[in-house]
mmCIF file of C-alpha atoms and ligand atoms in Angstrom:
data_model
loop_
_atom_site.group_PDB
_atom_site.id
_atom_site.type_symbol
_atom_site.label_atom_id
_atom_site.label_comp_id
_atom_site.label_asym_id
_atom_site.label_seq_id
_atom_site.Cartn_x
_atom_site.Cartn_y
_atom_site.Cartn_z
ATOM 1 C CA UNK G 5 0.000 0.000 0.000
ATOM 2 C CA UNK G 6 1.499 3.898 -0.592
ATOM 3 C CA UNK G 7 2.191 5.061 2.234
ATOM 4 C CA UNK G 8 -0.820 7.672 2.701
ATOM 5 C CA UNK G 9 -4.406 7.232 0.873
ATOM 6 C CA UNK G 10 -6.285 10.119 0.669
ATOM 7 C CA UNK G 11 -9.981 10.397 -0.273
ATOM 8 C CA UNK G 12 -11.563 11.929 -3.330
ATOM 9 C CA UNK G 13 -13.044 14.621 -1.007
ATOM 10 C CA UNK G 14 -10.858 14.480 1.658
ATOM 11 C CA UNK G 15 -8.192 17.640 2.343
ATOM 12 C CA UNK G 16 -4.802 17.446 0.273
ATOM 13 C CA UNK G 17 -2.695 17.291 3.406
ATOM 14 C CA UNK G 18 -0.143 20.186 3.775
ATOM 15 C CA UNK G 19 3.078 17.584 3.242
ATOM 16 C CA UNK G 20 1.336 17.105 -0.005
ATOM 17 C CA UNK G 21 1.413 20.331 -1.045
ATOM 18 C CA UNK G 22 4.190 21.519 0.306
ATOM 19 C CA UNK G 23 6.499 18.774 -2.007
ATOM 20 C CA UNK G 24 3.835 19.413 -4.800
ATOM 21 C CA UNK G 25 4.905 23.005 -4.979
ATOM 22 C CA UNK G 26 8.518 22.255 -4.715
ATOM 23 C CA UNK G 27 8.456 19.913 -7.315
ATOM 24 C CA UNK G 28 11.090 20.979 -9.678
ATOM 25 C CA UNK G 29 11.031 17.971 -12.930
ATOM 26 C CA UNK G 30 7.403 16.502 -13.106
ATOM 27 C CA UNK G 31 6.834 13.687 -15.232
ATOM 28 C CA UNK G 32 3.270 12.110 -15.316
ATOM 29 C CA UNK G 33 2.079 8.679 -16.760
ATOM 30 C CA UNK G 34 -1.641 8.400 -17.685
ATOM 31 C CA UNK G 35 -3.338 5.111 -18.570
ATOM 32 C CA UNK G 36 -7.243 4.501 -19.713
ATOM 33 C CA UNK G 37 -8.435 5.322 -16.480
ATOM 34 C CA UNK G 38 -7.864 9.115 -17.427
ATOM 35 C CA UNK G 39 -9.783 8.899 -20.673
ATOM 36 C CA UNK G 40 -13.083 7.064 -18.723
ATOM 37 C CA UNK G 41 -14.567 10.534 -17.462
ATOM 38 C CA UNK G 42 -14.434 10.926 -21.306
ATOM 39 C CA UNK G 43 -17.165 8.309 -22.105
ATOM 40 C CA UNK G 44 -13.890 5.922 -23.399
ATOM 41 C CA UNK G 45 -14.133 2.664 -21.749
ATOM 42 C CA UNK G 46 -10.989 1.398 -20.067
ATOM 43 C CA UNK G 47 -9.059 -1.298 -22.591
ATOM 44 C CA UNK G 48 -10.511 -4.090 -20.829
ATOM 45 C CA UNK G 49 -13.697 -3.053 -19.640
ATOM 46 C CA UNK G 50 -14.189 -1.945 -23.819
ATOM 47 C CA UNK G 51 -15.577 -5.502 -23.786
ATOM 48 C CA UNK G 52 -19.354 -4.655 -23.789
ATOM 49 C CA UNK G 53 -22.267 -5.725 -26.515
ATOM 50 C CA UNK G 54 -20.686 -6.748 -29.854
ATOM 51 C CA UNK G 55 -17.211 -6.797 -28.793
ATOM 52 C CA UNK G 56 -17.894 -8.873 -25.246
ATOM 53 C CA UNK G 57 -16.925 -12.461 -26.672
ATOM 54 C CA UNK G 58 -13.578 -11.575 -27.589
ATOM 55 C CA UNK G 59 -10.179 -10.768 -25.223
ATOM 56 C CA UNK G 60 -8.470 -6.919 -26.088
ATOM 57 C CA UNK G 61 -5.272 -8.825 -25.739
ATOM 58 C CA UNK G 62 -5.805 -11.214 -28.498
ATOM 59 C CA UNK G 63 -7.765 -8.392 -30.747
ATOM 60 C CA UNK G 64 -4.578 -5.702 -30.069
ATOM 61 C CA UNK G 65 -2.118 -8.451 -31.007
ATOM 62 C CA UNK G 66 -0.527 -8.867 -34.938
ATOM 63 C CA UNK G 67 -1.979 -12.630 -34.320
ATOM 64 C CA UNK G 68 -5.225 -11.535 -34.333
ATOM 65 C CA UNK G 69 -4.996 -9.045 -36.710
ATOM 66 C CA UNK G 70 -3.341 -12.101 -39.125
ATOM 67 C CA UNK G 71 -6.407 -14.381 -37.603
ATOM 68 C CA UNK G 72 -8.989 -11.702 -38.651
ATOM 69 C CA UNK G 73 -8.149 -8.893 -40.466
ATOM 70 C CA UNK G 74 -11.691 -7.752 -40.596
ATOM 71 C CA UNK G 75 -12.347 -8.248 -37.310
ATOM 72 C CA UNK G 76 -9.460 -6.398 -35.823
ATOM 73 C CA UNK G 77 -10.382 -3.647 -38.452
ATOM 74 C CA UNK G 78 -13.692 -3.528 -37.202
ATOM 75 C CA UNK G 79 -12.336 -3.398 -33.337
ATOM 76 C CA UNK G 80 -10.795 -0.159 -34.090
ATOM 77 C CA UNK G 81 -13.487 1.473 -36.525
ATOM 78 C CA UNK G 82 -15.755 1.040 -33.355
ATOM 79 C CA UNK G 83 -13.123 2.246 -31.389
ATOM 80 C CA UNK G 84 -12.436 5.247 -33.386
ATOM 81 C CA UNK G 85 -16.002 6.514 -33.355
ATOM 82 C CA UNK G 86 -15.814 6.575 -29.741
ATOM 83 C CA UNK G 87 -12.826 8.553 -29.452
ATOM 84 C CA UNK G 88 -14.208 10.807 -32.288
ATOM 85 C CA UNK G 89 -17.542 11.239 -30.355
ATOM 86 C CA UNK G 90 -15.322 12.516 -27.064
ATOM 87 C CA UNK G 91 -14.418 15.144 -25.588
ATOM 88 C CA UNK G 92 -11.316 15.795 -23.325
ATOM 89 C CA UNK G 93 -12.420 16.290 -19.489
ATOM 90 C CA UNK G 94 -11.274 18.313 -16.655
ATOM 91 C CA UNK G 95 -8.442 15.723 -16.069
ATOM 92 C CA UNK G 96 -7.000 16.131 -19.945
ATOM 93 C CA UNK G 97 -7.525 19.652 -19.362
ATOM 94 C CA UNK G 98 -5.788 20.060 -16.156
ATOM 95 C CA UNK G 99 -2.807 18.459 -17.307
ATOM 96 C CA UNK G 100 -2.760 21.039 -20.248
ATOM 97 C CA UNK G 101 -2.660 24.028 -17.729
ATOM 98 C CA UNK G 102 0.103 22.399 -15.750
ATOM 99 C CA UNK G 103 2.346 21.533 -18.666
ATOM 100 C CA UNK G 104 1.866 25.150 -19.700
ATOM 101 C CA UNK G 105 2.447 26.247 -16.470
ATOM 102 C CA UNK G 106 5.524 24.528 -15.207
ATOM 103 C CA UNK G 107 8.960 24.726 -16.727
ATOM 104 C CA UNK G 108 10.269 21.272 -16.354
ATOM 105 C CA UNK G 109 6.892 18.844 -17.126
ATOM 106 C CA UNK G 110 6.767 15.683 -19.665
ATOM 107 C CA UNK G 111 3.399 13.831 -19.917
ATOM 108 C CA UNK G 112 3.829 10.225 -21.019
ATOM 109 C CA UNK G 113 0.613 8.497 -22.019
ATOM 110 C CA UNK G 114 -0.582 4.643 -22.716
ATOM 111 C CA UNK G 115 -3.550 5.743 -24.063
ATOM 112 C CA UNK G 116 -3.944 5.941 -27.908
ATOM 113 C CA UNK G 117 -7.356 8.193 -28.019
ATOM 114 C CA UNK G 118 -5.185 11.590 -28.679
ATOM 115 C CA UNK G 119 -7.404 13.313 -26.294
ATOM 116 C CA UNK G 120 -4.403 14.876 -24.389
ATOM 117 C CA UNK G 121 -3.775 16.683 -27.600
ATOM 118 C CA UNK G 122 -7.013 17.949 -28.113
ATOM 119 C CA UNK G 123 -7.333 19.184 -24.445
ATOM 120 C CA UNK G 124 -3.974 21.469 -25.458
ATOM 121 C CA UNK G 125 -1.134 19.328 -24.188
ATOM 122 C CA UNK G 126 1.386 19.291 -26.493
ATOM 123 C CA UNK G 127 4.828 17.059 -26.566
ATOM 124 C CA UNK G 128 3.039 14.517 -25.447
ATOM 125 C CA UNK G 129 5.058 10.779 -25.373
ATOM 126 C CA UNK G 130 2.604 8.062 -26.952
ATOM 127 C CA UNK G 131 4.111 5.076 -26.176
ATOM 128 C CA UNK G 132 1.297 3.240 -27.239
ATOM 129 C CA UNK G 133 0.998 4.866 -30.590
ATOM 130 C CA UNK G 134 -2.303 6.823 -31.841
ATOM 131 C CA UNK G 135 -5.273 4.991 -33.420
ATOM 132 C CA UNK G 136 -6.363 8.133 -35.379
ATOM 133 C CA UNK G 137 -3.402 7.858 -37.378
ATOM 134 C CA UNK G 138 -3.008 3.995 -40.133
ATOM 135 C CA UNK G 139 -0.374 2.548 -41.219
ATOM 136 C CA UNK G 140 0.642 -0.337 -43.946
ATOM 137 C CA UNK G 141 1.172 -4.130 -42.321
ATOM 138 C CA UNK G 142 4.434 -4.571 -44.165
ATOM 139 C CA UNK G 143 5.961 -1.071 -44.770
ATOM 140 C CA UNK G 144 4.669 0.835 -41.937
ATOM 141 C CA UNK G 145 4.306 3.884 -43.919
ATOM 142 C CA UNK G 146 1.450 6.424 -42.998
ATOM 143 C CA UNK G 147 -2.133 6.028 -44.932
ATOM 144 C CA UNK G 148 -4.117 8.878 -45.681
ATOM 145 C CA UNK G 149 -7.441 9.211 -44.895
ATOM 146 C CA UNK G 150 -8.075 9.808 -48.025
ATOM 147 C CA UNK G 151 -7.110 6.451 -49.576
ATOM 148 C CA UNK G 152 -9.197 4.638 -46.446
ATOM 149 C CA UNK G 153 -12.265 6.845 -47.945
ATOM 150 C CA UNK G 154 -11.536 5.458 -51.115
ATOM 151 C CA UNK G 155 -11.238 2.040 -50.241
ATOM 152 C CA UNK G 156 -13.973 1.935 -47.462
ATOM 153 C CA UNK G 157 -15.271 -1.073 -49.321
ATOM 154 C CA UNK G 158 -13.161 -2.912 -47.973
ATOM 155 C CA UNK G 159 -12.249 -4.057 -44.458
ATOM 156 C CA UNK G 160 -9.208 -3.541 -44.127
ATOM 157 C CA UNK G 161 -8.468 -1.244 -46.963
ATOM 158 C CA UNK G 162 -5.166 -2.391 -48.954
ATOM 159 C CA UNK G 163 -2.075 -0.878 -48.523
ATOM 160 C CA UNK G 164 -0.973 1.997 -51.055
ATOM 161 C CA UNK G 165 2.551 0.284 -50.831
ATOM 162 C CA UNK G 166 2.987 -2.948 -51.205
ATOM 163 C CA UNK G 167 0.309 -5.800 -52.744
ATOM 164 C CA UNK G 168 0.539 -7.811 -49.649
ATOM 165 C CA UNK G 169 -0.221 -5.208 -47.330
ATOM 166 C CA UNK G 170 -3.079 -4.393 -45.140
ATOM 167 C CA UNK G 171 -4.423 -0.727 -43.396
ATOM 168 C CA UNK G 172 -3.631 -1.302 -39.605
ATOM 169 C CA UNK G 173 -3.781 1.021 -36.526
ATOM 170 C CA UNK G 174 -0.477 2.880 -35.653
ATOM 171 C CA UNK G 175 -0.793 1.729 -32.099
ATOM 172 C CA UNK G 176 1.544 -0.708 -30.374
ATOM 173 C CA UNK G 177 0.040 -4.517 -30.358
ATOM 174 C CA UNK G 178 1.224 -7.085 -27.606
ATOM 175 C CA UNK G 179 4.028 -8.508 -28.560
ATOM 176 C CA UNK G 180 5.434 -4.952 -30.932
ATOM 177 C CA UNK G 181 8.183 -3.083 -29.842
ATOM 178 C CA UNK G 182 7.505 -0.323 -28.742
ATOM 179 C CA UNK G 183 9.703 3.031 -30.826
ATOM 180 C CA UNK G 184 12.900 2.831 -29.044
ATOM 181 C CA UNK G 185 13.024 7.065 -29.282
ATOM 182 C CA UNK G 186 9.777 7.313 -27.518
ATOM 183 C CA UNK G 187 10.502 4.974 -24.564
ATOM 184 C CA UNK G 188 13.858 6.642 -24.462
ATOM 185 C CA UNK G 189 12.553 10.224 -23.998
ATOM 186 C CA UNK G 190 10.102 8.666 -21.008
ATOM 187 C CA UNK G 191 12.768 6.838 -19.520
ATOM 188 C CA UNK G 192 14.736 9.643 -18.922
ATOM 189 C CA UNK G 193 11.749 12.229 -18.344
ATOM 190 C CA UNK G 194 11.340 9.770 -14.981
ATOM 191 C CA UNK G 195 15.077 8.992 -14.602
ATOM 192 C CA UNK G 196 15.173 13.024 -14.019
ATOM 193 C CA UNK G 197 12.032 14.237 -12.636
ATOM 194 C CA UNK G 198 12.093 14.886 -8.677
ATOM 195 C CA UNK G 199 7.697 14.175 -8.878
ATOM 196 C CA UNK G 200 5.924 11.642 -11.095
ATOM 197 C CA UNK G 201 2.137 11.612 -11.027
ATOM 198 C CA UNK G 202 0.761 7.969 -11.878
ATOM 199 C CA UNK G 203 -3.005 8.868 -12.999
ATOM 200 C CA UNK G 204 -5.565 6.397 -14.277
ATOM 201 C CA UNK G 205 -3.760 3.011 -14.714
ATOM 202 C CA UNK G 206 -3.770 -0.535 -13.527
ATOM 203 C CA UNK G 207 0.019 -0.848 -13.664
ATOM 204 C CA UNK G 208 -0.254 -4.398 -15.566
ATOM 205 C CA UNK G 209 1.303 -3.225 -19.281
ATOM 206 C CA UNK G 210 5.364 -3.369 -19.959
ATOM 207 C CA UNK G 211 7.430 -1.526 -20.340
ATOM 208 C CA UNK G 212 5.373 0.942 -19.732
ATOM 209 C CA UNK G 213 4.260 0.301 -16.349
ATOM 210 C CA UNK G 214 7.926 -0.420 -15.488
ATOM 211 C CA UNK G 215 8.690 3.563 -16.043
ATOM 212 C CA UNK G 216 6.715 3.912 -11.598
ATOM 213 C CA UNK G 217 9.540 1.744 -10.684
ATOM 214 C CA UNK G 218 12.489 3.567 -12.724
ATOM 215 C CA UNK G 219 11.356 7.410 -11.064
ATOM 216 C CA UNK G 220 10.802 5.203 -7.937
ATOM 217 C CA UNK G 221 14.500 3.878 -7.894
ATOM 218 C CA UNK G 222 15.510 7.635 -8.560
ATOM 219 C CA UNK G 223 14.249 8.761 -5.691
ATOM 220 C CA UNK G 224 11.374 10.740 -7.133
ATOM 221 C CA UNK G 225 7.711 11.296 -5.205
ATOM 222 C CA UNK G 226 5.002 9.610 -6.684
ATOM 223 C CA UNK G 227 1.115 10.780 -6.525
ATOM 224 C CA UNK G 228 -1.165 8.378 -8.022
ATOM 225 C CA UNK G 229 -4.718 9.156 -9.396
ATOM 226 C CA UNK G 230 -7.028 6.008 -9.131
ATOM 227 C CA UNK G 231 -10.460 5.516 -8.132
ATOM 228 C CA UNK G 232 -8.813 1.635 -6.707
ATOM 229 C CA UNK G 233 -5.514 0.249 -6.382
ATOM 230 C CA UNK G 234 -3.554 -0.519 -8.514
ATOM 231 C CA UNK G 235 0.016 -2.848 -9.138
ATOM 232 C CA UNK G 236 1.883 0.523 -8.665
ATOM 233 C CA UNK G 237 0.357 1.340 -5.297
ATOM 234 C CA UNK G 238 2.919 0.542 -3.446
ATOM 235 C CA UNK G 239 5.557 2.693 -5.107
ATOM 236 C CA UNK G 240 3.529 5.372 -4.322
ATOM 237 C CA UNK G 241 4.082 7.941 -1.399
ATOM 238 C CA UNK G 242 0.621 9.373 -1.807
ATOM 239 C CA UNK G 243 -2.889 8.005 -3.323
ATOM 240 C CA UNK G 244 -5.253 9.928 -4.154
ATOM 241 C CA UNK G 245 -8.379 7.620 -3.972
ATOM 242 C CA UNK G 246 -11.086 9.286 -6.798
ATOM 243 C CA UNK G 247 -11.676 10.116 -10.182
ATOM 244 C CA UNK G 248 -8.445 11.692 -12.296
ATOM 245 C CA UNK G 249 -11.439 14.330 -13.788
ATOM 246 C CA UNK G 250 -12.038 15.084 -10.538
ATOM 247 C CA UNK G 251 -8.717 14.973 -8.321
ATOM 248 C CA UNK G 252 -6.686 16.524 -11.162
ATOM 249 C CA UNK G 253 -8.334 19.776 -11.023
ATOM 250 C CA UNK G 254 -7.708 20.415 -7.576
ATOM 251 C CA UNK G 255 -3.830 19.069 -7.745
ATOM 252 C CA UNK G 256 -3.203 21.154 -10.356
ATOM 253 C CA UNK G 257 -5.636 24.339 -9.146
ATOM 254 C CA UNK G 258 -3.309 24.051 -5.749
ATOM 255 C CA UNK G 259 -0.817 25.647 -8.072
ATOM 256 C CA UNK G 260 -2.985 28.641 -9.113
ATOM 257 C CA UNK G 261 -3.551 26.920 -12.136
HETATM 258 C C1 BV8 P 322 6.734 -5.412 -25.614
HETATM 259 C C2 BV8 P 322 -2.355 -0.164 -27.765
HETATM 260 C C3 BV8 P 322 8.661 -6.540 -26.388
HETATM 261 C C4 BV8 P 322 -3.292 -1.108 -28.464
HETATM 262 C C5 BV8 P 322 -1.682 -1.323 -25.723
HETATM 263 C C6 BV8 P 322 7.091 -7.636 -18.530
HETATM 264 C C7 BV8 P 322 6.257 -8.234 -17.590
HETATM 265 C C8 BV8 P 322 5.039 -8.786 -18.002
HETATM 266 C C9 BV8 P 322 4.660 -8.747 -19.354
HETATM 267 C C10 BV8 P 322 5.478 -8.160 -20.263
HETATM 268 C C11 BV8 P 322 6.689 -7.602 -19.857
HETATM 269 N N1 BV8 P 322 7.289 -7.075 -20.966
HETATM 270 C C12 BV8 P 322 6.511 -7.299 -22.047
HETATM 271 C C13 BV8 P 322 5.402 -7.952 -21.660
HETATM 272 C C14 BV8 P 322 4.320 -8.382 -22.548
HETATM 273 C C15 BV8 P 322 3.236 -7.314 -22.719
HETATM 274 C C16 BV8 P 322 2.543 -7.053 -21.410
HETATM 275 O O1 BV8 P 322 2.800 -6.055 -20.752
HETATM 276 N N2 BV8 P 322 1.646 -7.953 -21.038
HETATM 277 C C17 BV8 P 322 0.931 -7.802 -19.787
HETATM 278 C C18 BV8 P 322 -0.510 -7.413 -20.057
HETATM 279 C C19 BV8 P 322 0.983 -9.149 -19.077
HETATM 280 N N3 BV8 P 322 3.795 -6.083 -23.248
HETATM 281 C C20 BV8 P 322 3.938 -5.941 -24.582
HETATM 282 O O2 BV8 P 322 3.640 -6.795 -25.379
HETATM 283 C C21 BV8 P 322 4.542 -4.629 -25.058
HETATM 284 N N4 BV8 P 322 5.575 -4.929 -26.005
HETATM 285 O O3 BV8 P 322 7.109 -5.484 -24.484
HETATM 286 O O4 BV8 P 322 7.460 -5.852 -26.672
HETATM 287 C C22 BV8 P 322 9.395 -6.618 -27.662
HETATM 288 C C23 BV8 P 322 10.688 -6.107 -27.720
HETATM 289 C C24 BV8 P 322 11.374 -6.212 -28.905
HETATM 290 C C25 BV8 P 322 10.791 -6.803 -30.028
HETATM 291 C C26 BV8 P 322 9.481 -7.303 -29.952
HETATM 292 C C27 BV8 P 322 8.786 -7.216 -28.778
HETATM 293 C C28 BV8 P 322 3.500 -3.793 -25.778
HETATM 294 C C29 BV8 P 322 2.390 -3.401 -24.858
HETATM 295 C C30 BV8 P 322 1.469 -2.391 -25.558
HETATM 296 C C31 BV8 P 322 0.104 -3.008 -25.803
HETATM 297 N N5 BV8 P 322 -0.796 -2.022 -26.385
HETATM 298 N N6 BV8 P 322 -2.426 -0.362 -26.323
HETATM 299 C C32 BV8 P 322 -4.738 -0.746 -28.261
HETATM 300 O O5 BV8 P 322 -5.047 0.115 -27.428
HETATM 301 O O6 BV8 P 322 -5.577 -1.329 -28.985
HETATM 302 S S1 BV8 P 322 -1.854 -1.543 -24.068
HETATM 303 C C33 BV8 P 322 -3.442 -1.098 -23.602
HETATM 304 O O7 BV8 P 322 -3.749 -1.754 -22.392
HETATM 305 C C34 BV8 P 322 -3.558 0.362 -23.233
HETATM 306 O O8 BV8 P 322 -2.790 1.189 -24.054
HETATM 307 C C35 BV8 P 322 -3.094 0.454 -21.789
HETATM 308 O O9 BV8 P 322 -1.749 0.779 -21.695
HETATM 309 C C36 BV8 P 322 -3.169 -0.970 -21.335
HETATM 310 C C37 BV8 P 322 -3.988 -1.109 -20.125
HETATM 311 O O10 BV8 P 322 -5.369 -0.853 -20.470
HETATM 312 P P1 BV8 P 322 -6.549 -0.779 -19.321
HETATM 313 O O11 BV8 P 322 -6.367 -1.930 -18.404
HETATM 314 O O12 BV8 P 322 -7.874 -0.465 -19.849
HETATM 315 O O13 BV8 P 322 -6.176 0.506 -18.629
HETATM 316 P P2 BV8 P 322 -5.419 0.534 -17.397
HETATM 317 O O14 BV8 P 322 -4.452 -0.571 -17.219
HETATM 318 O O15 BV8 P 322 -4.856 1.835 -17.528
HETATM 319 O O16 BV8 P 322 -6.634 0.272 -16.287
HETATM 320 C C38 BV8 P 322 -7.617 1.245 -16.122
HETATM 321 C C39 BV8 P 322 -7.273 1.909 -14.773
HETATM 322 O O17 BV8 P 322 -7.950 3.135 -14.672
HETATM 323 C C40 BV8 P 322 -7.680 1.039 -13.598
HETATM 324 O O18 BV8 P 322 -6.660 0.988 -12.632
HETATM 325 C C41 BV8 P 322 -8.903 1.789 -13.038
HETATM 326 O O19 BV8 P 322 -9.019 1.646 -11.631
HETATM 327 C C42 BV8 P 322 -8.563 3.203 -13.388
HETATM 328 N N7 BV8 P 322 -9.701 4.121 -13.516
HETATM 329 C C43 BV8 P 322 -10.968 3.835 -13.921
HETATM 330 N N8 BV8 P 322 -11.707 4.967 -13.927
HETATM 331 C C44 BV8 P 322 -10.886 5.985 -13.538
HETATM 332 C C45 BV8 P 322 -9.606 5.453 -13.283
HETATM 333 N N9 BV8 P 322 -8.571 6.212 -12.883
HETATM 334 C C46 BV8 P 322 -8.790 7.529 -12.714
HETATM 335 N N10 BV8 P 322 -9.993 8.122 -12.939
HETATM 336 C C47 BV8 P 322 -11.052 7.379 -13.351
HETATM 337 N N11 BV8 P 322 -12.248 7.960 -13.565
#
C-alpha cells in the first residue's frame, strides 16, 4: 500500500502540497483510467455488446490481426467513433494548464485516443501509438485518410505500398516493440524528474508500467490518481483515492492553475 491514501473529497494534506509546490522535474504517466470521465471505456472493460466475446489482448495483437483482419479492423473502426464522439475532461484539461504552467513537465501516455492533444497538451510521449493515425502491415508507412475513404469497401483497406499489405492502426500490439526514441525520452523524463504523477492506470502493461519503478528507484515522489488500487500502489508515497477528472483539477488548481 502507498504510504498515505487520501480520499476523493478528503483535504490534500499540507506535506502534499508543500512537495507538490517544490516539485522541480514533473513527469506524469496516464493510462485509460484518465480517458473514462471521457465516455472511453478502459481497454478491458471496452468488452461490452458486440465486442464482449472476444479478449483486447488477443484483438490488439498482430496474431489476431493475421487471424482476422476484418475483425481487428472492425475493433478499431468502433473504437475510433468513440474517441471521435469525445471530448477531453477536466483531467486532460488540467494536465494542459500544468504543462503550460511549469517549466520542467513531460506527460507520457498509454492511451492511444489523442485526447491529451485535443485538451492542449502538447509534446506529449505516446508510447502506445495513436489509433487516429493507419499505417501499412508490411511497410509501416502512414495512410491517408483519403485512400481509407476510397477504399472503405473494404475491411481492411489495402495498402498503397505494397500488394501484400493491409491498413492497420499505428498503435503498439502485444508482442510490438515499442519506438525505441519514444521509450527513451520517457525513460529519462522519470530517470530526471524529482515528482511523477501515476493517474488512471492498472500498472499491468510493460514496459510501460515499469517507467513507476524507474522514477521510484531515482528517488522521485510519486502521486497516483485512481479511483482503486492498482500494481503501482505501493511505489507510491501518496494516493489519491477518486476520479483523475475530478482529483486533477484540484492538484493542479493548488498551483494557481
Ligand atoms: C513489448 C495499444 C517486447 C493497443 C496497448 C514484462 C512483464 C510482463 C509482461 C510483459 C513484460 N514485458 C513485455 C510484456 C508483454 C506485454 C505485457 O505487458 N503484457 C501484460 C498485459 C501481461 N507487453 C507488450 O507486449 C509490449 N511490447 O514489451 O514488446 C518486444 C521487444 C522487442 C521486439 C518485440 C517485442 C507492448 C504493450 C502495448 C500493448 N498495447 N495499447 C490498443 O489500445 O488497442 S496496451 C493497452 O492496455 C492500453 O494502451 C493500456 O496501456 C493498457 C492497459 O489498459 P486498461 O487496463 O484499460 O487501462 P489501465 O491498465 O490503464 O486500467 C484502467 C485503470 O484506470 C484502472 O486501474 C482503473 O481503476 C482506473 N480508472 C478507472 N476509472 C478511472 C480510473 N482512474 C482515474 N480516474 C477514473 N475515472
Amino acid at each position: 500500500m502507498s504510504r498515505r491514501t487520501i480520499q476523493a473529497d478528503a483535504e490534500l494534506c499540507p506535506e502534499l502540497l508543500d512537495r507538490w509546490r517544490a516539485a522541480r522535474r514533473i513527469a506524469v504517466l496516464t493510462g485509460a483510467g484518465v480517458s473514462a470521465e471521457s465516455g472511453i471505456p478502459t481497454f478491458r472493460a471496452a468488452q461490452t455488446g458486440l465486442w464482449a466475446q472476444h479478449d483486447p489482448m488477443q484483438l490488439a495483437s498482430p496474431e489476431g490481426f493475421a487471424a482476422d483482419p476484418t475483425l481487428v479492423w472492425d475493433w478499431y473502426a468502433w473504437r475510433r467513433r468513440l474517441i471521435a464522439e469525445a471530448q477531453p475532461n477536466p483531467g486532460h484539461h488540467a494536465l494542459a494548464r500544468l504543462g503550460e504552467a511549469h517549466p520542467a513537465f513531460t506527460l507520457i501516455t498509454q492511451n492511444v485516443d489523442g485526447l491529451h492533444q485535443r485538451a492542449g497538451s502538447r509534446a506529449v510521449l505516446e508510447l502506445h501509438g495513436n489509433i487516429t493515425r493507419t499505417i501499412c502491415s508490411k511497410t509501416r508507412r502512414p495512410i491517408s485518410e483519403d485512400w481509407l475513404a476510397r477504399h472503405a469497401d473494404s475491411r481492411p483497406p489495402p495498402s498503397p505500398y505494397v500488394a501484400d499489405g493491409l491498413a492497420r492502426p499505428d498503435v503498439v500490439w502485444f508482442g510490438e516493440a515499442l519506438d525505441a526514441a519514444v521509450l527513451d525520452q520517457a525513460t529519462r523524463a522519470v530517470q530526471a524528474c524529482d515528482l511523477m504523477l501515476i493517474v488512471g492506470t492498472a500498472g499491468a502493461v510493460h514496459p510501460a508500467a515499469g517507467l513507476a519503478a524507474v522514477a521510484h528507484s531515482a528517488g522521485a515522489l510519486l502521486i497516483e490518481i485512481n479511483p482503486e488500487t492498482s500494481a503501482l500502489t505501493r511505489l507510491a508515497d501518496w494516493h489519491l483515492a477518486g476520479p483523475s477528472a475530478h482529483c486533477l483539477p484540484r492538484l493542479v488548481g493548488a498551483l494557481g492553475q
